[in-house]
Amino acid sequence: MYKIQEGYFIHFARVNKVYRKLCYQSVEEYHFTPNEIEVMMFLSNNPGMDSASDIAYYKNISKGLVAKSVESLYNKGFIKTEKDTKDRRLIHLILTEQSADVVKRLQSCKKEFIRQLQEGVTEEDLAAMDRATAIMNKNLDEMVKGVK
């Protein structure tokens, strides 16, 4: 049985680092901070997960830094906020029309990144990776329950 080596973690950290850098470069003329880009990428890639808490949790960014980025994007007109109808404490973050070009570029960057990353990888290999990561994600969910 193949055992996960330290290189596995380094590989995925590198994937994330290169992905973030390429996306940052795709919108550099807007002069966003890396965390502002993270916020917009998260909101565009994860419909339904649209709170500052979601971003902080899933991107492992401090709530303070997320709040600062959200405030900056709000002031620049790239996001708007909406209170939840059932829980007034919950604030949904919504990308505005002004963010459409940025989101389009970030989505194009993501698509091209994935295309290049998967170059030379067979459908069977991708399917096996999908199955393995789904199982590992389920295992992570169980581990998180014990950590909270």
Coordinates of N, CA and C in Angstrom, one line a residue:
M1 N 0.8 -1.2 0.0 CA 0.0 0.0 0.0 C 0.9 1.2 0.0
Y2 N 0.5 2.2 -0.8 CA 1.3 3.4 -0.9 C 1.0 4.3 0.3
K3 N 2.1 4.7 0.9 CA 2.0 5.6 2.1 C 2.2 7.0 1.7
I4 N 1.4 7.9 2.2 CA 1.6 9.3 1.9 C 2.9 9.8 2.6
Q5 N 3.7 10.4 1.8 CA 5.0 10.9 2.2 C 4.9 12.4 2.4
E6 N 5.9 13.0 3.1 CA 5.9 14.5 3.3 C 5.8 15.2 2.0
G7 N 6.4 14.7 0.9 CA 6.3 15.3 -0.4 C 4.9 15.6 -0.9
Y8 N 4.0 14.8 -0.4 CA 2.6 14.9 -0.8 C 2.1 16.3 -0.3
F9 N 2.4 16.6 1.0 CA 1.9 17.9 1.5 C 2.6 19.1 0.9
I10 N 3.9 18.9 0.6 CA 4.7 19.9 -0.1 C 4.1 20.1 -1.5
H11 N 3.7 19.1 -2.2 CA 3.2 19.2 -3.5 C 1.9 20.0 -3.5
F12 N 1.0 19.7 -2.6 CA -0.3 20.5 -2.5 C -0.1 21.9 -2.1
A13 N 0.9 22.2 -1.2 CA 1.2 23.5 -0.8 C 1.7 24.3 -2.1
R14 N 2.6 23.6 -2.9 CA 3.1 24.2 -4.1 C 2.0 24.5 -5.1
V15 N 1.1 23.6 -5.3 CA 0.0 23.8 -6.2 C -0.8 25.1 -5.8
N16 N -1.1 25.2 -4.5 CA -1.8 26.4 -4.0 C -1.0 27.7 -4.2
K17 N 0.3 27.6 -3.9 CA 1.1 28.8 -4.1 C 1.2 29.3 -5.5
V18 N 1.4 28.3 -6.5 CA 1.5 28.7 -7.9 C 0.1 29.2 -8.4
Y19 N -1.0 28.5 -8.0 CA -2.3 29.0 -8.4 C -2.6 30.4 -7.9
R20 N -2.3 30.7 -6.6 CA -2.5 32.0 -6.1 C -1.7 33.1 -6.8
K21 N -0.4 32.7 -7.1 CA 0.5 33.7 -7.8 C 0.0 34.0 -9.2
L22 N -0.4 33.0 -9.9 CA -0.9 33.2 -11.3 C -2.2 34.0 -11.3
C23 N -3.1 33.7 -10.3 CA -4.4 34.5 -10.2 C -4.1 36.0 -9.9
Y24 N -3.1 36.2 -8.9 CA -2.7 37.5 -8.5 C -2.2 38.3 -9.8
Q25 N -1.4 37.6 -10.6 CA -0.9 38.3 -11.8 C -1.9 38.6 -12.8
S26 N -3.0 37.8 -12.8 CA -4.0 38.0 -13.8 C -4.9 39.3 -13.6
V27 N -4.8 39.8 -12.3 CA -5.6 41.0 -12.0 C -4.7 42.1 -11.3
E28 N -3.4 42.0 -11.6 CA -2.4 42.9 -10.9 C -2.7 44.4 -11.1
E29 N -3.3 44.8 -12.3 CA -3.5 46.2 -12.5 C -4.5 46.8 -11.5
Y30 N -5.3 46.0 -10.9 CA -6.3 46.4 -9.9 C -5.6 46.7 -8.5
H31 N -4.4 46.3 -8.3 CA -3.7 46.5 -7.1 C -4.4 46.0 -5.8
F32 N -4.9 44.8 -6.0 CA -5.5 44.1 -4.8 C -4.4 43.5 -4.0
T33 N -4.8 43.4 -2.7 CA -3.9 42.7 -1.8 C -4.1 41.2 -2.1
P34 N -3.2 40.3 -1.7 CA -3.4 38.9 -1.9 C -4.6 38.4 -1.2
N35 N -4.9 38.9 0.0 CA -6.1 38.5 0.7 C -7.4 39.0 0.1
E36 N -7.4 40.2 -0.6 CA -8.6 40.6 -1.3 C -8.9 39.7 -2.4
I37 N -7.8 39.2 -3.1 CA -8.0 38.3 -4.2 C -8.6 36.9 -3.6
E38 N -8.0 36.5 -2.5 CA -8.5 35.3 -1.9 C -10.0 35.4 -1.6
V39 N -10.4 36.5 -1.1 CA -11.9 36.7 -0.7 C -12.7 36.6 -2.0
M40 N -12.3 37.3 -3.1 CA -13.1 37.3 -4.3 C -13.1 35.9 -5.0
M41 N -11.9 35.2 -4.9 CA -11.8 33.9 -5.5 C -12.7 32.9 -4.7
F42 N -12.7 33.0 -3.4 CA -13.5 32.1 -2.6 C -15.0 32.3 -2.9
L43 N -15.4 33.6 -2.9 CA -16.8 33.9 -3.2 C -17.2 33.4 -4.6
S44 N -16.4 33.6 -5.5 CA -16.8 33.2 -6.9 C -16.7 31.6 -7.1
N45 N -15.8 31.0 -6.3 CA -15.7 29.5 -6.5 C -16.6 28.7 -5.6
N46 N -17.2 29.3 -4.6 CA -17.9 28.6 -3.5 C -19.3 29.2 -3.3
P47 N -20.2 29.0 -4.2 CA -21.6 29.6 -4.0 C -22.2 28.9 -2.8
G48 N -22.9 29.8 -2.0 CA -23.5 29.2 -0.8 C -22.6 29.4 0.5
M49 N -21.3 29.5 0.3 CA -20.4 29.8 1.4 C -20.0 31.2 1.2
D50 N -20.7 32.1 1.8 CA -20.5 33.6 1.5 C -20.4 34.5 2.7
S51 N -20.0 33.9 3.8 CA -19.8 34.8 5.0 C -18.3 34.9 5.3
A52 N -17.9 36.0 6.0 CA -16.5 36.2 6.4 C -16.0 35.0 7.2
S53 N -16.9 34.4 8.0 CA -16.5 33.2 8.8 C -16.1 32.0 7.9
D54 N -16.9 31.8 6.9 CA -16.6 30.8 5.9 C -15.2 31.0 5.3
I55 N -15.0 32.2 4.9 CA -13.7 32.5 4.2 C -12.5 32.2 5.2
A56 N -12.7 32.7 6.4 CA -11.7 32.6 7.5 C -11.4 31.1 7.8
Y57 N -12.5 30.3 7.9 CA -12.4 28.9 8.2 C -11.7 28.1 7.1
Y58 N -12.3 28.2 5.9 CA -11.8 27.4 4.8 C -10.5 27.8 4.2
K59 N -10.2 29.1 4.3 CA -8.9 29.5 3.7 C -7.8 29.7 4.8
N60 N -8.2 29.4 6.0 CA -7.3 29.5 7.1 C -6.6 30.9 7.2
I61 N -7.5 31.9 7.1 CA -7.0 33.3 7.2 C -7.7 33.9 8.5
S62 N -7.0 34.7 9.3 CA -7.6 35.2 10.5 C -8.8 36.0 10.2
K63 N -9.8 36.0 11.1 CA -11.0 36.7 10.9 C -10.8 38.2 10.8
G64 N -9.8 38.7 11.5 CA -9.4 40.1 11.4 C -8.9 40.5 10.0
L65 N -8.1 39.7 9.4 CA -7.6 39.9 8.1 C -8.7 39.8 7.0
V66 N -9.6 38.9 7.2 CA -10.7 38.7 6.3 C -11.6 40.0 6.4
A67 N -11.9 40.4 7.6 CA -12.7 41.6 7.8 C -12.1 42.8 7.2
K68 N -10.8 43.0 7.3 CA -10.1 44.1 6.7 C -10.2 44.0 5.1
S69 N -10.0 42.9 4.6 CA -10.1 42.7 3.1 C -11.6 42.9 2.6
V70 N -12.5 42.4 3.4 CA -14.0 42.6 3.1 C -14.3 44.1 3.1
E71 N -13.8 44.8 4.1 CA -14.1 46.2 4.2 C -13.5 47.0 3.0
S72 N -12.3 46.7 2.7 CA -11.6 47.3 1.5 C -12.4 47.0 0.2
L73 N -12.7 45.8 0.0 CA -13.5 45.4 -1.2 C -14.8 46.1 -1.2
Y74 N -15.5 46.2 -0.1 CA -16.8 46.9 0.0 C -16.6 48.4 -0.3
N75 N -15.6 49.0 0.2 CA -15.3 50.4 0.0 C -15.0 50.7 -1.5
K76 N -14.4 49.7 -2.1 CA -14.0 49.9 -3.6 C -15.2 49.5 -4.5
G77 N -16.3 49.0 -3.9 CA -17.4 48.6 -4.7 C -17.4 47.2 -5.3
F78 N -16.5 46.3 -4.9 CA -16.4 45.0 -5.5 C -17.3 44.0 -4.8
I79 N -17.7 44.3 -3.6 CA -18.7 43.4 -2.9 C -19.7 44.2 -2.2
K80 N -20.8 43.6 -1.9 CA -21.9 44.3 -1.1 C -22.3 43.2 0.0
T81 N -23.0 43.7 1.0 CA -23.4 42.8 2.1 C -24.9 42.8 2.1
E82 N -25.3 41.7 2.7 CA -26.8 41.5 2.8 C -27.0 40.6 4.1
K83 N -27.9 41.1 5.0 CA -28.2 40.4 6.2 C -29.0 39.2 5.8
D84 N -28.8 38.1 6.6 CA -29.6 36.9 6.4 C -31.0 37.1 6.9
T85 N -32.0 36.6 6.1 CA -33.4 36.8 6.5 C -33.8 36.1 7.7
K86 N -33.1 34.9 8.0 CA -33.5 34.1 9.2 C -32.6 34.4 10.4
D87 N -31.3 34.8 10.2 CA -30.4 35.1 11.3 C -29.8 36.4 11.0
R88 N -30.2 37.5 11.6 CA -29.8 38.8 11.4 C -28.3 39.0 11.7
R89 N -27.7 38.1 12.5 CA -26.3 38.2 12.8 C -25.4 37.8 11.7
L90 N -26.0 37.0 10.8 CA -25.2 36.5 9.6 C -25.3 37.5 8.5
I91 N -24.1 37.8 8.0 CA -24.0 38.8 6.8 C -23.4 38.0 5.6
H92 N -24.2 38.0 4.5 CA -23.7 37.4 3.3 C -22.9 38.4 2.5
L93 N -21.8 37.9 1.9 CA -21.0 38.8 1.1 C -21.3 38.4 -0.4
I94 N -21.6 39.4 -1.2 CA -22.0 39.2 -2.6 C -21.1 40.0 -3.5
L95 N -20.6 39.4 -4.5 CA -19.8 40.1 -5.5 C -20.7 41.0 -6.3
T96 N -20.3 42.2 -6.6 CA -21.1 43.2 -7.4 C -20.8 43.1 -8.9
E97 N -21.5 43.8 -9.7 CA -21.3 43.9 -11.1 C -19.9 44.4 -11.4
Q98 N -19.5 45.3 -10.5 CA -18.1 45.9 -10.7 C -17.0 44.8 -10.7
S99 N -17.3 43.8 -10.0 CA -16.3 42.7 -9.8 C -16.3 41.7 -11.0
A100 N -17.3 41.9 -11.9 CA -17.5 40.9 -13.0 C -16.2 40.7 -13.8
D101 N -15.5 41.7 -14.2 CA -14.2 41.5 -15.0 C -13.2 40.8 -14.2
V102 N -13.0 41.2 -12.9 CA -12.1 40.5 -12.0 C -12.4 39.0 -11.9
V103 N -13.7 38.7 -11.6 CA -14.1 37.4 -11.5 C -13.9 36.6 -12.7
K104 N -14.2 37.2 -13.9 CA -14.0 36.5 -15.2 C -12.5 36.2 -15.4
R105 N -11.6 37.1 -15.0 CA -10.2 36.8 -15.2 C -9.7 35.7 -14.2
L106 N -10.2 35.8 -13.0 CA -9.8 34.8 -12.0 C -10.3 33.4 -12.4
Q107 N -11.6 33.3 -12.9 CA -12.1 32.1 -13.4 C -11.3 31.5 -14.6
S108 N -10.9 32.4 -15.5 CA -10.1 32.0 -16.7 C -8.7 31.5 -16.2
C109 N -8.2 32.2 -15.2 CA -6.9 31.8 -14.6 C -7.0 30.4 -14.0
K110 N -8.1 30.2 -13.3 CA -8.3 28.9 -12.7 C -8.4 27.8 -13.8
K111 N -9.2 28.1 -14.8 CA -9.4 27.1 -15.8 C -8.1 26.7 -16.5
E112 N -7.3 27.7 -16.9 CA -6.1 27.5 -17.5 C -5.1 26.8 -16.6
F113 N -5.1 27.2 -15.4 CA -4.2 26.5 -14.4 C -4.5 25.0 -14.3
I114 N -5.8 24.7 -14.2 CA -6.2 23.3 -14.1 C -5.8 22.5 -15.4
R115 N -6.0 23.2 -16.5 CA -5.7 22.6 -17.8 C -4.2 22.2 -17.9
Q116 N -3.4 23.2 -17.5 CA -1.9 22.9 -17.5 C -1.5 21.9 -16.5
L117 N -2.1 22.0 -15.3 CA -1.7 21.1 -14.2 C -2.0 19.6 -14.6
Q118 N -3.2 19.4 -15.3 CA -3.6 18.1 -15.6 C -3.0 17.6 -16.9
E119 N -2.2 18.4 -17.6 CA -1.6 17.9 -18.9 C -0.8 16.7 -18.7
G120 N -1.1 15.7 -19.5 CA -0.4 14.4 -19.4 C -1.0 13.4 -18.4
V121 N -2.0 13.8 -17.7 CA -2.6 13.0 -16.6 C -3.8 12.3 -17.3
T122 N -3.9 11.0 -17.1 CA -5.0 10.2 -17.8 C -6.3 10.4 -17.0
E123 N -7.4 10.2 -17.7 CA -8.7 10.2 -17.0 C -8.8 9.2 -15.9
E124 N -8.2 8.1 -16.1 CA -8.2 7.1 -15.0 C -7.4 7.6 -13.8
D125 N -6.3 8.2 -14.0 CA -5.5 8.8 -12.9 C -6.3 9.9 -12.2
L126 N -7.0 10.7 -12.9 CA -7.8 11.8 -12.3 C -9.0 11.2 -11.5
A127 N -9.6 10.1 -12.1 CA -10.7 9.5 -11.4 C -10.2 8.8 -10.1
A128 N -9.1 8.2 -10.1 CA -8.5 7.6 -8.9 C -8.2 8.7 -7.9
M129 N -7.6 9.8 -8.3 CA -7.3 10.9 -7.4 C -8.6 11.4 -6.8
D130 N -9.7 11.6 -7.6 CA -10.9 12.1 -7.1 C -11.5 11.1 -6.0
R131 N -11.4 9.8 -6.3 CA -11.9 8.8 -5.3 C -11.1 8.9 -4.0
A132 N -9.8 9.0 -4.1 CA -8.9 9.0 -3.0 C -9.1 10.3 -2.2
T133 N -9.2 11.4 -2.8 CA -9.4 12.7 -2.1 C -10.7 12.8 -1.4
A134 N -11.8 12.2 -2.1 CA -13.1 12.1 -1.4 C -13.1 11.3 -0.1
I135 N -12.4 10.2 -0.2 CA -12.2 9.4 1.1 C -11.4 10.2 2.1
M136 N -10.3 10.8 1.7 CA -9.5 11.5 2.7 C -10.3 12.7 3.2
N137 N -11.1 13.4 2.4 CA -11.9 14.5 2.9 C -12.9 14.0 3.9
K138 N -13.5 12.9 3.7 CA -14.4 12.3 4.7 C -13.6 12.0 6.0
N139 N -12.4 11.4 5.9 CA -11.6 11.2 7.1 C -11.3 12.5 7.8
L140 N -11.0 13.5 7.0 CA -10.7 14.8 7.6 C -11.9 15.3 8.4
D141 N -13.1 15.2 7.8 CA -14.3 15.6 8.5 C -14.4 14.9 9.9
E142 N -14.1 13.6 9.9 CA -14.1 12.9 11.2 C -13.1 13.4 12.1
M143 N -11.9 13.7 11.6 CA -10.8 14.2 12.5 C -11.2 15.5 13.1
V144 N -11.8 16.4 12.3 CA -12.1 17.7 12.7 C -13.2 17.7 13.9
K145 N -14.1 16.7 13.8 CA -15.1 16.5 14.9 C -14.4 16.3 16.2
G146 N -13.3 15.6 16.2 CA -12.5 15.3 17.4 C -11.7 16.4 17.9
V147 N -11.3 17.4 17.0 CA -10.4 18.5 17.3 C -11.1 19.6 17.9
K148 N -12.4 19.8 17.5 CA -13.2 21.0 18.0 C -13.3 20.9 19.5

